[in-house]
Amino acid sequence: AVGIGKVPEAQLDVRGNLNVDGVIQSKSPAWSLSKNNSGDPYYVSTGQIINWNVINSARGINYDSTLGKVHITITGYYLVGVFAMTLGDVILGLRPYINGNFNVQLTRGFWPYQSAVGGVHNHVNGSGIVYLTAGDDISIHIETGNIFGGTNAHNQFWGYFIG
């Protein structure tokens, strides 16, 4: 049924195959943030939320750089990920916080963790599918260890809506 432009509820209902010559571009929420400052505070340690200071890209979300929180505008599943580098040979554990808390049911066990391995910089990364509701805030909390936020964007937090 085609009812485009008749009423606010109008929609295009396609049953079968859709053949498109060209590009269908999504406006789904997506973000990529980095911690990349050479001055204070370039070092973030245990018990802190990471305040990402560089917005690499952001669409359909609101980012609060003071609190390090991505504000979700559309309910659904998101693929989210993080990678980080330590300053020194330390254990590094990161947790996604939703509305200020770690919830293992919502994050489905997404908790990147790396033991100290004897290097100057250790690395950790992880990703997971997380269900978020419009109005939720998601941030990355350093559960143990530290991150080095030097000038080369060794740390990033990203995500995008998948449905």
GROMACS .gro file of C-alpha atoms in nm:
model
  163
    1ALA     CA    1   0.000   0.000   0.000
    2VAL     CA    2   0.129   0.341  -0.091
    3GLY     CA    3   0.002   0.640   0.104
    4ILE     CA    4   0.283   0.887   0.095
    5GLY     CA    5   0.191   1.245   0.177
    6LYS     CA    6  -0.174   1.185   0.266
    7VAL     CA    7  -0.159   1.174   0.649
    8PRO     CA    8   0.118   1.180   0.912
    9GLU     CA    9   0.094   0.800   0.946
   10ALA     CA   10   0.148   0.746   0.574
   11GLN     CA   11   0.411   0.492   0.486
   12LEU     CA   12   0.549   0.294   0.201
   13ASP     CA   13   0.483  -0.078   0.240
   14VAL     CA   14   0.698  -0.290   0.010
   15ARG     CA   15   0.627  -0.663  -0.008
   16GLY     CA   16   0.884  -0.852  -0.207
   17ASN     CA   17   1.220  -0.746  -0.339
   18LEU     CA   18   1.328  -0.385  -0.346
   19ASN     CA   19   1.553  -0.303  -0.642
   20VAL     CA   20   1.731   0.029  -0.599
   21ASP     CA   21   1.972   0.192  -0.840
   22GLY     CA   22   2.168   0.422  -0.613
   23VAL     CA   23   2.230   0.441  -0.240
   24ILE     CA   24   1.996   0.405   0.054
   25GLN     CA   25   2.160   0.607   0.328
   26SER     CA   26   2.081   0.539   0.692
   27LYS     CA   27   2.034   0.810   0.950
   28SER     CA   28   2.058   0.560   1.236
   29PRO     CA   29   2.244   0.669   1.551
   30ALA     CA   30   2.620   0.613   1.546
   31TRP     CA   31   2.923   0.754   1.729
   32SER     CA   32   3.300   0.734   1.754
   33LEU     CA   33   3.480   0.914   2.037
   34SER     CA   34   3.849   0.932   2.132
   35LYS     CA   35   4.055   1.020   2.436
   36ASN     CA   36   4.337   1.220   2.284
   37ASN     CA   37   4.477   1.501   2.496
   38SER     CA   38   4.838   1.573   2.571
   39GLY     CA   39   4.774   1.803   2.867
   40ASP     CA   40   4.586   1.733   3.188
   41PRO     CA   41   4.411   1.502   3.234
   42TYR     CA   42   4.587   1.274   2.985
   43TYR     CA   43   4.579   0.991   3.238
   44VAL     CA   44   4.251   0.839   3.364
   45SER     CA   45   4.254   0.586   3.647
   46THR     CA   46   4.046   0.328   3.836
   47GLY     CA   47   3.697   0.432   3.938
   48GLN     CA   48   3.651   0.702   3.676
   49ILE     CA   49   3.423   0.747   3.377
   50ILE     CA   50   3.627   0.825   3.065
   51ASN     CA   51   3.552   1.173   2.933
   52TRP     CA   52   3.621   1.134   2.561
   53ASN     CA   53   3.750   1.469   2.439
   54VAL     CA   54   3.740   1.415   2.060
   55ILE     CA   55   3.421   1.347   1.866
   56ASN     CA   56   3.534   1.158   1.556
   57SER     CA   57   3.175   1.124   1.438
   58ALA     CA   58   2.831   1.150   1.591
   59ARG     CA   59   2.490   1.111   1.431
   60GLY     CA   60   2.154   1.085   1.605
   61ILE     CA   61   2.295   1.093   1.959
   62ASN     CA   62   2.383   1.360   2.211
   63TYR     CA   63   2.725   1.344   2.376
   64ASP     CA   64   2.796   1.505   2.713
   65SER     CA   65   3.173   1.560   2.714
   66THR     CA   66   3.166   1.683   3.075
   67LEU     CA   67   3.025   1.352   3.202
   68GLY     CA   68   3.151   1.119   2.927
   69LYS     CA   69   2.798   0.998   2.848
   70VAL     CA   70   2.636   0.917   2.514
   71HIS     CA   71   2.263   0.994   2.533
   72ILE     CA   72   2.056   0.742   2.333
   73THR     CA   73   1.767   0.875   2.121
   74ILE     CA   74   1.627   0.555   1.963
   75THR     CA   75   1.534   0.232   2.145
   76GLY     CA   76   1.689  -0.089   2.014
   77TYR     CA   77   2.001  -0.298   1.984
   78TYR     CA   78   2.338  -0.130   1.942
   79LEU     CA   79   2.676  -0.275   1.858
   80VAL     CA   80   2.915  -0.095   2.094
   81GLY     CA   81   3.287  -0.128   2.139
   82VAL     CA   82   3.588   0.017   2.311
   83PHE     CA   83   3.965  -0.010   2.291
   84ALA     CA   84   4.222   0.141   2.523
   85MET     CA   85   4.591   0.150   2.612
   86THR     CA   86   4.745   0.167   2.959
   87LEU     CA   87   5.023   0.383   3.095
   88GLY     CA   88   5.250   0.119   3.248
   89ASP     CA   89   5.225  -0.255   3.304
   90VAL     CA   90   4.887  -0.274   3.480
   91ILE     CA   91   4.569  -0.479   3.460
   92LEU     CA   92   4.300  -0.294   3.266
   93GLY     CA   93   3.927  -0.361   3.300
   94LEU     CA   94   3.660  -0.145   3.137
   95ARG     CA   95   3.284  -0.167   3.186
   96PRO     CA   96   2.999  -0.004   2.999
   97TYR     CA   97   2.774   0.180   3.240
   98ILE     CA   98   2.409   0.230   3.147
   99ASN     CA   99   2.247   0.511   3.342
  100GLY     CA  100   2.540   0.513   3.584
  101ASN     CA  101   2.549   0.139   3.659
  102PHE     CA  102   2.695  -0.183   3.523
  103ASN     CA  103   2.410  -0.422   3.437
  104VAL     CA  104   2.529  -0.764   3.320
  105GLN     CA  105   2.185  -0.851   3.176
  106LEU     CA  106   2.175  -0.540   2.957
  107THR     CA  107   2.539  -0.555   2.851
  108ARG     CA  108   2.539  -0.934   2.803
  109GLY     CA  109   2.880  -0.980   2.963
  110PHE     CA  110   3.055  -0.707   2.761
  111TRP     CA  111   3.351  -0.628   2.992
  112PRO     CA  112   3.693  -0.594   2.823
  113TYR     CA  113   3.972  -0.707   3.058
  114GLN     CA  114   4.348  -0.755   3.011
  115SER     CA  115   4.606  -0.882   3.260
  116ALA     CA  116   4.941  -0.710   3.295
  117VAL     CA  117   5.178  -0.869   3.042
  118GLY     CA  118   5.511  -0.699   3.113
  119GLY     CA  119   5.490  -0.417   2.860
  120VAL     CA  120   5.512  -0.041   2.884
  121HIS     CA  121   5.159  -0.019   2.742
  122ASN     CA  122   4.898  -0.292   2.762
  123HIS     CA  123   4.590  -0.292   2.539
  124VAL     CA  124   4.233  -0.405   2.583
  125ASN     CA  125   3.940  -0.411   2.343
  126GLY     CA  126   3.595  -0.556   2.326
  127SER     CA  127   3.255  -0.516   2.170
  128GLY     CA  128   2.906  -0.639   2.236
  129ILE     CA  129   2.543  -0.607   2.139
  130VAL     CA  130   2.361  -0.398   2.398
  131TYR     CA  131   1.990  -0.318   2.422
  132LEU     CA  132   1.935   0.051   2.497
  133THR     CA  133   1.618   0.251   2.550
  134ALA     CA  134   1.562   0.607   2.429
  135GLY     CA  135   1.672   0.830   2.716
  136ASP     CA  136   1.944   0.593   2.839
  137ASP     CA  137   2.300   0.713   2.886
  138ILE     CA  138   2.596   0.485   2.814
  139SER     CA  139   2.953   0.553   2.923
  140ILE     CA  140   3.276   0.361   2.982
  141HIS     CA  141   3.398   0.316   3.340
  142ILE     CA  142   3.752   0.211   3.434
  143GLU     CA  143   3.696  -0.076   3.676
  144THR     CA  144   4.067  -0.139   3.728
  145GLY     CA  145   4.387   0.009   3.588
  146ASN     CA  146   4.433   0.327   3.386
  147ILE     CA  147   4.435   0.459   3.033
  148PHE     CA  148   4.691   0.680   2.865
  149GLY     CA  149   4.528   0.954   2.665
  150GLY     CA  150   4.835   1.088   2.482
  151THR     CA  151   4.809   1.253   2.143
  152ASN     CA  152   4.749   0.954   1.915
  153ALA     CA  153   4.393   0.848   2.004
  154HIS     CA  154   4.497   0.516   2.159
  155ASN     CA  155   4.151   0.497   2.319
  156GLN     CA  156   3.813   0.496   2.147
  157PHE     CA  157   3.448   0.429   2.230
  158TRP     CA  158   3.210   0.366   1.940
  159GLY     CA  159   2.864   0.234   1.871
  160TYR     CA  160   2.585   0.217   1.621
  161PHE     CA  161   2.219   0.121   1.607
  162ILE     CA  162   2.158  -0.220   1.447
  163GLY     CA  163   1.784  -0.257   1.498
   0.00000   0.00000   0.00000
